[in-house]
Short mmCIF file of C-alpha atoms in Angstrom, two decimals:
data_model
loop_
_atom_site.label_atom_id
_atom_site.label_comp_id
_atom_site.label_asym_id
_atom_site.label_seq_id
_atom_site.Cartn_x
_atom_site.Cartn_y
_atom_site.Cartn_z
CA MET U 1 -0.37 4.55 26.84
CA THR U 2 1.69 7.12 25.06
CA LYS U 3 0.49 10.69 25.37
CA THR U 4 3.56 12.37 23.94
CA LEU U 5 2.11 13.53 20.61
CA PHE U 6 -1.09 14.65 22.29
CA GLU U 7 0.90 16.59 24.87
CA GLN U 8 2.83 18.30 22.09
CA ALA U 9 -0.41 19.24 20.31
CA LYS U 10 -2.29 20.21 23.48
CA PRO U 11 -1.39 23.94 23.17
CA ILE U 12 -3.37 24.02 19.90
CA LEU U 13 -6.50 22.88 21.75
CA LYS U 14 -5.84 25.16 24.72
CA THR U 15 -5.38 28.16 22.45
CA LEU U 16 -8.67 27.49 20.68
CA GLN U 17 -10.43 27.02 24.02
CA SER U 18 -8.97 30.23 25.40
CA ASN U 19 -10.57 31.98 22.44
CA HIS U 20 -13.95 30.47 23.40
CA TYR U 21 -14.04 27.67 20.83
CA GLN U 22 -14.43 23.94 21.36
CA ALA U 23 -11.51 21.78 20.28
CA PHE U 24 -10.85 18.02 20.39
CA PHE U 25 -8.53 15.32 19.17
CA VAL U 26 -10.53 13.00 16.93
CA GLY U 27 -10.40 10.00 14.64
CA GLY U 28 -7.64 7.44 14.20
CA SER U 29 -5.26 8.89 16.75
CA VAL U 30 -7.86 8.62 19.51
CA ARG U 31 -8.79 5.11 18.39
CA ASP U 32 -5.14 4.01 18.43
CA TYR U 33 -4.56 5.71 21.79
CA LEU U 34 -7.43 3.72 23.31
CA MET U 35 -6.02 0.54 21.77
CA HIS U 36 -2.53 1.21 23.21
CA LYS U 37 -1.14 1.43 19.68
CA THR U 38 1.55 3.72 18.33
CA ILE U 39 0.16 7.08 17.24
CA HIS U 40 1.48 8.75 14.12
CA ASP U 41 -0.84 11.55 13.05
CA ILE U 42 -2.94 13.86 15.19
CA ASP U 43 -6.23 15.24 13.85
CA ILE U 44 -7.92 18.15 15.60
CA THR U 45 -11.54 19.23 15.18
CA THR U 46 -12.95 22.54 16.39
CA SER U 47 -16.02 24.73 16.41
CA ALA U 48 -13.91 27.59 14.99
CA THR U 49 -14.29 28.29 11.28
CA PRO U 50 -11.20 28.31 9.02
CA GLU U 51 -11.17 32.12 9.13
CA GLU U 52 -11.31 32.07 12.93
CA VAL U 53 -8.50 29.51 13.13
CA GLU U 54 -6.34 31.64 10.84
CA ALA U 55 -7.04 34.71 12.97
CA ILE U 56 -5.96 32.93 16.16
CA PHE U 57 -2.68 31.31 15.08
CA GLU U 58 0.38 33.12 13.83
CA LYS U 59 1.32 30.68 11.07
CA THR U 60 -1.25 28.69 9.08
CA ILE U 61 -1.47 27.03 5.67
CA PRO U 62 -4.89 26.83 3.95
CA ILE U 63 -4.46 23.27 2.69
CA GLY U 64 -8.19 22.47 2.44
CA ARG U 65 -9.89 25.66 3.50
CA GLU U 66 -13.03 25.09 1.42
CA HIS U 67 -13.55 21.80 3.27
CA GLY U 68 -12.78 23.36 6.64
CA THR U 69 -9.16 22.25 7.08
CA VAL U 70 -6.32 24.58 7.99
CA ASN U 71 -2.76 23.48 8.67
CA VAL U 72 -1.51 25.11 11.87
CA VAL U 73 2.28 25.33 12.25
CA TYR U 74 3.32 25.23 15.91
CA ASN U 75 6.84 24.66 17.25
CA GLY U 76 7.90 23.45 13.82
CA GLU U 77 5.17 20.80 13.69
CA HIS U 78 2.17 20.79 11.36
CA TYR U 79 -1.31 20.06 12.68
CA GLU U 80 -4.47 19.69 10.60
CA VAL U 81 -7.29 21.57 12.28
CA THR U 82 -10.73 20.99 10.78
CA THR U 83 -13.96 22.81 11.54
CA PHE U 84 -16.94 20.77 12.78
CA ARG U 85 -18.77 19.76 9.60
CA ALA U 86 -22.10 18.43 8.44
CA GLU U 87 -22.57 17.19 4.90
CA GLY U 88 -25.23 17.49 2.23
CA ASP U 89 -26.51 14.67 0.02
CA TYR U 90 -24.19 12.30 -1.82
CA ASP U 91 -25.12 11.81 -5.47
CA ASP U 92 -22.14 9.83 -6.71
CA HIS U 93 -21.36 7.53 -3.72
CA ARG U 94 -18.02 9.34 -3.39
CA ARG U 95 -18.34 12.85 -1.99
CA PRO U 96 -21.00 15.16 -0.55
CA ASN U 97 -22.56 17.82 -2.76
CA GLU U 98 -21.79 20.42 -0.12
CA VAL U 99 -20.23 20.81 3.32
CA PHE U 100 -21.71 22.89 6.14
CA PHE U 101 -19.72 24.23 9.06
CA VAL U 102 -21.46 23.61 12.39
CA ARG U 103 -20.78 24.49 16.02
CA GLU U 104 -21.53 21.18 17.78
CA LEU U 105 -19.20 18.20 18.12
CA TYR U 106 -22.07 15.72 17.85
CA GLU U 107 -23.06 17.03 14.42
CA ASP U 108 -19.48 16.48 13.27
CA VAL U 109 -18.87 12.95 14.56
CA LYS U 110 -22.26 11.58 13.50
CA ARG U 111 -21.17 11.89 9.82
CA ARG U 112 -18.08 9.70 10.33
CA ASP U 113 -17.75 6.14 9.08
CA PHE U 114 -17.29 3.76 12.02
CA THR U 115 -17.93 4.13 15.73
CA MET U 116 -14.28 3.51 16.59
CA ASN U 117 -13.35 6.52 14.42
CA ALA U 118 -16.04 8.80 15.84
CA ILE U 119 -14.52 9.19 19.30
CA ALA U 120 -13.25 12.60 20.37
CA MET U 121 -10.89 13.44 23.24
CA ASP U 122 -10.32 16.80 24.88
CA ALA U 123 -7.08 18.36 26.10
CA ASP U 124 -7.54 16.75 29.53
CA PHE U 125 -7.87 13.28 27.94
CA HIS U 126 -11.59 13.04 28.65
CA ILE U 127 -13.38 10.88 26.09
CA HIS U 128 -16.47 12.09 24.21
CA ASP U 129 -18.11 9.02 22.71
CA TYR U 130 -21.68 9.40 21.42
CA PHE U 131 -21.89 6.06 19.58
CA ASN U 132 -20.28 3.56 21.97
CA GLY U 133 -17.11 3.40 19.89
CA GLN U 134 -14.99 2.63 22.94
CA GLN U 135 -17.19 -0.35 23.74
CA ASP U 136 -16.91 -1.58 20.15
CA ILE U 137 -13.13 -1.31 20.37
CA GLU U 138 -13.14 -3.36 23.57
CA ASN U 139 -15.39 -5.94 21.89
CA HIS U 140 -13.32 -5.90 18.68
CA ILE U 141 -16.30 -4.87 16.56
CA ILE U 142 -16.41 -2.73 13.41
CA ARG U 143 -19.77 -0.96 13.32
CA THR U 144 -20.97 1.99 11.26
CA VAL U 145 -22.07 5.21 12.91
CA GLY U 146 -25.84 5.09 12.63
CA ASN U 147 -27.54 3.28 9.74
CA ALA U 148 -25.11 1.13 7.75
CA HIS U 149 -27.04 1.50 4.47
CA GLU U 150 -26.92 5.28 4.75
CA ARG U 151 -23.20 5.37 5.54
CA PHE U 152 -22.25 3.13 2.60
CA ASN U 153 -24.70 4.82 0.26
CA GLU U 154 -22.99 8.12 1.06
CA ASP U 155 -19.46 6.92 0.36
CA ALA U 156 -18.86 3.41 -0.97
CA LEU U 157 -15.16 3.64 -0.11
CA ARG U 158 -16.23 3.03 3.49
CA ILE U 159 -16.83 -0.59 2.48
CA ILE U 160 -13.19 -1.07 1.46
CA ARG U 161 -12.03 0.95 4.47
CA GLY U 162 -14.04 -1.29 6.80
CA LEU U 163 -12.45 -4.40 5.33
CA ARG U 164 -9.05 -2.72 5.52
CA PHE U 165 -9.57 -2.03 9.24
CA GLN U 166 -10.55 -5.66 9.66
CA ALA U 167 -7.28 -6.73 7.98
CA GLN U 168 -5.24 -4.42 10.21
CA LEU U 169 -7.03 -4.92 13.54
CA GLY U 170 -8.56 -8.38 13.33
CA PHE U 171 -11.96 -7.04 14.41
CA ALA U 172 -15.27 -8.67 13.42
CA LEU U 173 -17.78 -6.89 11.22
CA GLU U 174 -21.07 -6.23 13.01
CA ASN U 175 -23.94 -7.99 11.18
CA GLU U 176 -25.84 -4.92 9.98
CA THR U 177 -22.56 -3.36 8.88
CA PHE U 178 -21.70 -6.44 6.82
CA TYR U 179 -25.20 -6.61 5.29
CA GLY U 180 -24.88 -2.93 4.43
CA MET U 181 -21.60 -3.67 2.66
CA LYS U 182 -23.23 -6.47 0.70
CA SER U 183 -26.14 -4.27 -0.36
CA HIS U 184 -23.91 -1.47 -1.63
CA ILE U 185 -20.82 -3.28 -2.90
CA HIS U 186 -21.75 -2.51 -6.52
CA ASP U 187 -21.39 1.20 -5.72
CA ILE U 188 -17.61 0.90 -5.48
CA LYS U 189 -17.58 1.03 -9.29
CA TYR U 190 -18.15 4.78 -8.92
CA LEU U 191 -14.97 5.27 -6.88
CA SER U 192 -11.67 6.41 -8.31
CA ILE U 193 -9.18 3.56 -8.57
CA GLU U 194 -6.60 5.70 -6.76
CA ARG U 195 -8.74 5.77 -3.59
CA ILE U 196 -9.36 2.03 -3.77
CA VAL U 197 -5.70 1.15 -4.29
CA VAL U 198 -4.67 3.20 -1.25
CA GLU U 199 -6.95 1.00 0.87
CA LEU U 200 -5.99 -2.27 -0.85
CA LYS U 201 -2.29 -1.63 -0.18
CA LYS U 202 -3.04 -1.35 3.54
CA LEU U 203 -5.42 -4.31 3.40
CA THR U 204 -3.03 -6.79 1.74
CA SER U 205 -0.29 -5.87 4.22
CA GLY U 206 -2.61 -6.27 7.22
CA LYS U 207 -1.81 -8.90 9.83
CA TYR U 208 -5.35 -10.29 9.65
CA VAL U 209 -5.77 -10.14 5.88
CA ALA U 210 -7.04 -13.72 5.51
CA HIS U 211 -10.57 -13.09 6.80
CA SER U 212 -10.74 -9.68 5.16
CA PHE U 213 -9.73 -11.08 1.77
CA GLU U 214 -12.34 -13.82 2.09
CA ASN U 215 -14.94 -11.12 2.69
CA LEU U 216 -13.79 -9.25 -0.43
CA GLN U 217 -14.27 -12.48 -2.36
CA TYR U 218 -17.66 -13.20 -0.78
CA LEU U 219 -18.88 -9.70 -1.61
CA ASN U 220 -17.57 -10.05 -5.20
CA ALA U 221 -15.86 -6.70 -4.64
CA PHE U 222 -13.18 -7.30 -7.28
CA ASN U 223 -15.87 -7.53 -9.98
CA TYR U 224 -16.29 -3.76 -9.68
CA ILE U 225 -12.62 -2.74 -9.51
CA PRO U 226 -10.62 -1.88 -12.65
CA PHE U 227 -7.85 -4.36 -13.50
CA PHE U 228 -9.01 -6.92 -10.94
CA LYS U 229 -12.41 -7.40 -12.60
CA HIS U 230 -10.66 -9.25 -15.45
CA TYR U 231 -9.26 -11.91 -13.10
CA LYS U 232 -10.86 -14.75 -11.18
CA LEU U 233 -10.09 -13.58 -7.67
CA ASN U 234 -12.08 -16.43 -6.14
CA ASP U 235 -9.32 -18.72 -7.44
CA PHE U 236 -6.69 -16.80 -5.49
CA ILE U 237 -5.70 -17.46 -1.88
CA LEU U 238 -4.35 -14.66 0.31
CA ASP U 239 -4.04 -15.71 3.94
CA GLU U 240 -0.99 -13.75 5.12
CA ALA U 241 0.21 -10.16 4.96
CA ILE U 242 1.93 -9.42 1.69
CA PRO U 243 3.15 -6.34 -0.24
CA PHE U 244 0.59 -5.13 -2.78
CA THR U 245 3.12 -5.38 -5.63
CA LEU U 246 3.78 -9.06 -4.93
CA PHE U 247 0.04 -9.74 -4.61
CA VAL U 248 -0.55 -8.35 -8.10
CA ALA U 249 2.48 -10.17 -9.52
CA LEU U 250 1.34 -13.50 -8.06
CA LEU U 251 -2.15 -12.96 -9.49
CA LYS U 252 -0.77 -12.20 -12.96
CA ALA U 253 1.56 -15.20 -12.80
CA GLN U 254 -1.28 -17.46 -11.64
CA GLN U 255 -3.57 -16.37 -14.49
CA PRO U 256 -1.20 -15.58 -17.40
CA LEU U 257 -3.90 -15.78 -20.07
CA VAL U 258 -5.73 -12.79 -18.60
CA ASN U 259 -4.68 -9.59 -20.33
CA GLY U 260 -4.99 -7.14 -17.42
CA THR U 261 -3.17 -3.86 -17.86
CA LEU U 262 -1.43 -2.28 -14.87
CA ASN U 263 -2.30 1.16 -16.25
CA ASP U 264 -5.85 0.55 -14.99
CA LEU U 265 -4.52 0.66 -11.42
CA LYS U 266 -3.01 4.13 -11.93
CA ILE U 267 -0.06 3.25 -9.75
CA SER U 268 3.41 4.77 -10.09
CA ASN U 269 5.81 3.75 -12.85
CA ASN U 270 8.15 2.32 -10.22
CA GLU U 271 5.38 0.12 -8.86
CA LYS U 272 4.49 -1.09 -12.36
CA LYS U 273 8.17 -1.82 -12.95
CA ASP U 274 8.42 -3.78 -9.67
CA ILE U 275 5.31 -5.84 -10.49
CA GLY U 276 6.60 -6.61 -13.98
CA LYS U 277 9.97 -7.70 -12.63
CA LEU U 278 8.37 -9.93 -9.97
CA GLU U 279 6.04 -11.48 -12.56
CA ARG U 280 8.96 -12.28 -14.89
CA LEU U 281 10.90 -13.73 -11.97
CA LEU U 282 7.97 -15.94 -10.96
CA ASN U 283 7.74 -17.21 -14.53
CA GLN U 284 11.49 -17.79 -14.74
CA LEU U 285 11.95 -19.76 -11.50
CA PRO U 286 10.66 -23.11 -12.86
CA ASN U 287 13.21 -22.92 -15.71
CA ILE U 288 16.21 -22.98 -13.36
CA LYS U 289 17.71 -26.46 -13.65
CA SER U 290 21.37 -25.94 -12.74
CA LYS U 291 23.63 -23.94 -10.47
CA SER U 292 24.80 -21.96 -13.50
CA ASP U 293 21.18 -21.04 -14.33
CA PHE U 294 20.67 -20.03 -10.72
CA LYS U 295 23.69 -17.72 -10.63
CA ILE U 296 22.52 -15.96 -13.78
CA LEU U 297 19.01 -15.62 -12.32
CA LEU U 298 20.49 -14.17 -9.14
CA TYR U 299 22.53 -11.70 -11.16
CA ASP U 300 19.57 -10.68 -13.34
CA TYR U 301 16.97 -10.24 -10.58
CA GLY U 302 18.94 -9.61 -7.41
CA GLU U 303 18.88 -11.13 -3.97
CA GLN U 304 16.09 -8.92 -2.59
CA ASP U 305 13.31 -9.88 -5.02
CA ILE U 306 14.15 -13.59 -4.99
CA LEU U 307 14.11 -13.63 -1.18
CA LEU U 308 10.79 -11.77 -1.24
CA ILE U 309 9.22 -14.58 -3.24
CA LEU U 310 10.86 -17.29 -1.12
CA ASN U 311 9.54 -15.65 2.05
CA PHE U 312 6.03 -16.21 0.70
CA ILE U 313 6.61 -19.67 -0.73
CA ASP U 314 3.48 -21.01 1.01
CA LEU U 315 1.33 -18.59 -1.00
CA HIS U 316 3.20 -19.65 -4.12
CA ILE U 317 2.26 -23.26 -3.46
CA LYS U 318 -1.34 -22.60 -2.37
CA ASN U 319 -2.01 -20.63 -5.54
CA HIS U 320 -0.69 -23.50 -7.69
CA LEU U 321 2.07 -21.55 -9.37
CA PRO U 322 4.62 -23.72 -11.23
CA SER U 323 7.08 -25.27 -8.80
CA PHE U 324 10.84 -24.87 -8.84
CA SER U 325 13.73 -26.80 -7.34
CA PRO U 326 14.14 -26.06 -3.62
CA LEU U 327 17.52 -27.81 -3.72
CA ILE U 328 18.84 -25.15 -6.10
CA ILE U 329 16.78 -22.13 -5.05
CA ASN U 330 16.40 -21.60 -1.31
CA ILE U 331 17.03 -18.81 1.16
CA GLN U 332 20.45 -20.10 2.16
CA SER U 333 21.69 -20.58 -1.41
CA VAL U 334 20.44 -17.10 -2.42
CA LYS U 335 22.35 -15.41 0.41
CA GLU U 336 25.52 -17.45 -0.10
CA GLU U 337 25.70 -17.21 -3.89
CA SER U 338 24.86 -13.51 -3.88
CA LYS U 339 28.02 -12.84 -1.88
CA LYS U 340 30.08 -14.90 -4.33
CA LEU U 341 28.91 -13.17 -7.51
CA PRO U 342 31.91 -11.47 -9.17
CA ILE U 343 29.65 -8.71 -10.55
CA HIS U 344 26.17 -7.48 -9.65
CA SER U 345 25.41 -5.26 -12.64
CA ARG U 346 26.79 -4.40 -16.07
CA LYS U 347 28.36 -1.29 -14.54
CA ASP U 348 30.71 -3.59 -12.60
CA ILE U 349 32.25 -5.02 -15.79
CA ASP U 350 35.81 -3.80 -16.40
CA ILE U 351 35.05 -3.02 -20.04
CA ASN U 352 32.47 -1.08 -22.01
CA GLY U 353 31.06 -1.01 -25.53
CA LYS U 354 33.60 1.53 -26.75
CA ASP U 355 36.48 -0.65 -25.53
CA ILE U 356 35.09 -3.63 -27.42
CA LEU U 357 34.59 -1.69 -30.66
CA GLU U 358 38.19 -0.52 -30.53
CA ALA U 359 39.47 -4.02 -29.73
CA VAL U 360 37.67 -5.75 -32.62
CA ASN U 361 37.82 -2.74 -34.99
CA LYS U 362 34.14 -2.98 -35.92
CA GLN U 363 31.14 -0.65 -36.20
CA SER U 364 28.50 -0.77 -33.49
CA GLY U 365 25.32 -2.77 -34.07
CA PRO U 366 22.85 -5.20 -32.46
CA TRP U 367 25.69 -7.68 -32.11
CA LEU U 368 27.27 -5.54 -29.38
CA LYS U 369 24.34 -5.95 -26.99
CA THR U 370 24.46 -9.72 -27.49
CA LEU U 371 28.20 -9.77 -26.90
CA LEU U 372 27.94 -7.75 -23.67
CA ARG U 373 25.43 -10.31 -22.43
CA ASP U 374 27.80 -13.14 -23.32
CA ILE U 375 30.55 -11.37 -21.37
CA GLU U 376 28.28 -10.99 -18.34
CA ILE U 377 27.47 -14.70 -18.32
CA ALA U 378 31.11 -15.67 -18.83
CA ILE U 379 32.19 -13.54 -15.86
CA ILE U 380 29.38 -14.88 -13.65
CA ASN U 381 30.34 -18.48 -14.53
CA ARG U 382 34.00 -17.55 -13.96
CA ASP U 383 34.96 -18.52 -17.51
CA VAL U 384 36.83 -15.25 -17.65
CA GLN U 385 38.18 -12.86 -15.02
CA ASN U 386 36.65 -9.41 -14.80
CA ILE U 387 39.85 -7.75 -16.03
CA LYS U 388 39.83 -5.72 -19.24
CA PRO U 389 42.71 -7.44 -21.07
CA GLU U 390 41.39 -10.86 -20.07
CA ILE U 391 37.91 -10.01 -21.35
CA ILE U 392 39.29 -8.77 -24.69
CA ARG U 393 41.39 -11.94 -25.02
CA TRP U 394 38.34 -14.08 -24.22
CA VAL U 395 36.20 -12.22 -26.77
CA LYS U 396 38.79 -12.70 -29.55
CA SER U 397 39.24 -16.40 -28.78
CA HIS U 398 35.67 -17.44 -27.93
CA VAL U 399 33.29 -15.21 -29.84
CA GLU U 400 32.75 -15.13 -33.58
CA ILE U 401 31.73 -11.61 -34.50
CA GLN U 402 29.91 -11.34 -37.84
#
C-alpha cells in the first residue's frame, strides 16, 4: 500500500496536533488506501477552525472559508484542510441551510454519505471507523452512514454518487440503501445539471457500468434529468465503460426523432462540438459504399473519432444503430488509409482561395467554397497532385465556373 502522499502531508497533521488540535486524513483517499488503489487527492479534517488553521500555517488560501475549508500551502503542495462540521436542515435536497463547526470527529463523519467515505486515519495510520466502513469495503458493499432515507433526503446527489461508486468499484448496494434511493429518486430534479453530469461522466466510464446503468434505468432516474428525460433510456444498452460524449452521441443517433438540446446539459462548447461530430459520423457510416467514400469520410472526420466508434462496435450493434460495411470500414483499414491520405485538412492544400481567384480572374462568392471542396476530394482521390500549378490546371480543365 502506497503511503507516499500521506507521508508528504503528515507534517500538516503533526503541526495541527502540536497546537493541540485533532487532525485526520479522511474520505476518498483513506478509502482508496484501504483498497490498495492509487491515491490522488488528500483531504484533511481537523478540530481547528479556519481562523485557527490560518494562524498556525505560514501560507494559506481561504478557498471555502465560510464552509470551513482552507487551502494550506506546504512544500509547494496544496492541501485542503476542513474544520469538523455538522449541518443544519436541508430544504432543497441539495445543500444544508447552515453549517456548524464542531470539535469532535464523530460529529463530522456521521454527516457523510457512505460508510466507506466516513473513515478517518491519523498521522500514525491508525483507522478511526465509527460506521464499519472498512468492513463494508471488505464485503464490497455500498451503505449509507445511518438512515438511508435521511441521507438521500438531505442531498439527492448522493443517489447518483452511490451509483457512480458502484460503476467504478463493482460494489453491491446494500438493500436499505437501494430502497432509500428508490424512495427519493424524484428529488434529483432539484439538483443542478452540472453536479449530475460530473457524476454521470465518471459513471459511464466506470469499469462496472453495466449493473449501475441498469439501476439508473430501474429507478427511472433519467426521467428527472434535463436532456435525458426526453429520451427513452430503457431502450438503450450500456454494458461497458464508455466516454460520456460517445454515450450521448450514440443515444442521439439511436433516437434521431427526439429533439433533445445539448444546451440542457450545460457542458462545454468543445464537448457539444465533439458530440455533434460523433453523431454526424454515426449517421454517415451506413452511407459509405466504396473505398472512395471511405477515404473522404476518413479525411472529414479523422482517424481518432472513427476508431473510437469502432472500438465500441458491440454497443453500436446492441443499440440497433444502422449497420455499415465492415469490409470497407474496420480498424485495420482506418489505420492504413489514414497514413496514405495525401492531405489531412484544408490547410495542407498547396493553394488557397486568393490563388484561385487570381487564376480564374473572378470575384469571390459561394462558388469558391464549393470549388475548394471539389479540390479536396480530387486530391484525396489522387485525381490531381497537391501541387499549386497542377491544381490550377485541373480547375481550368475540369471545373466549369459560372
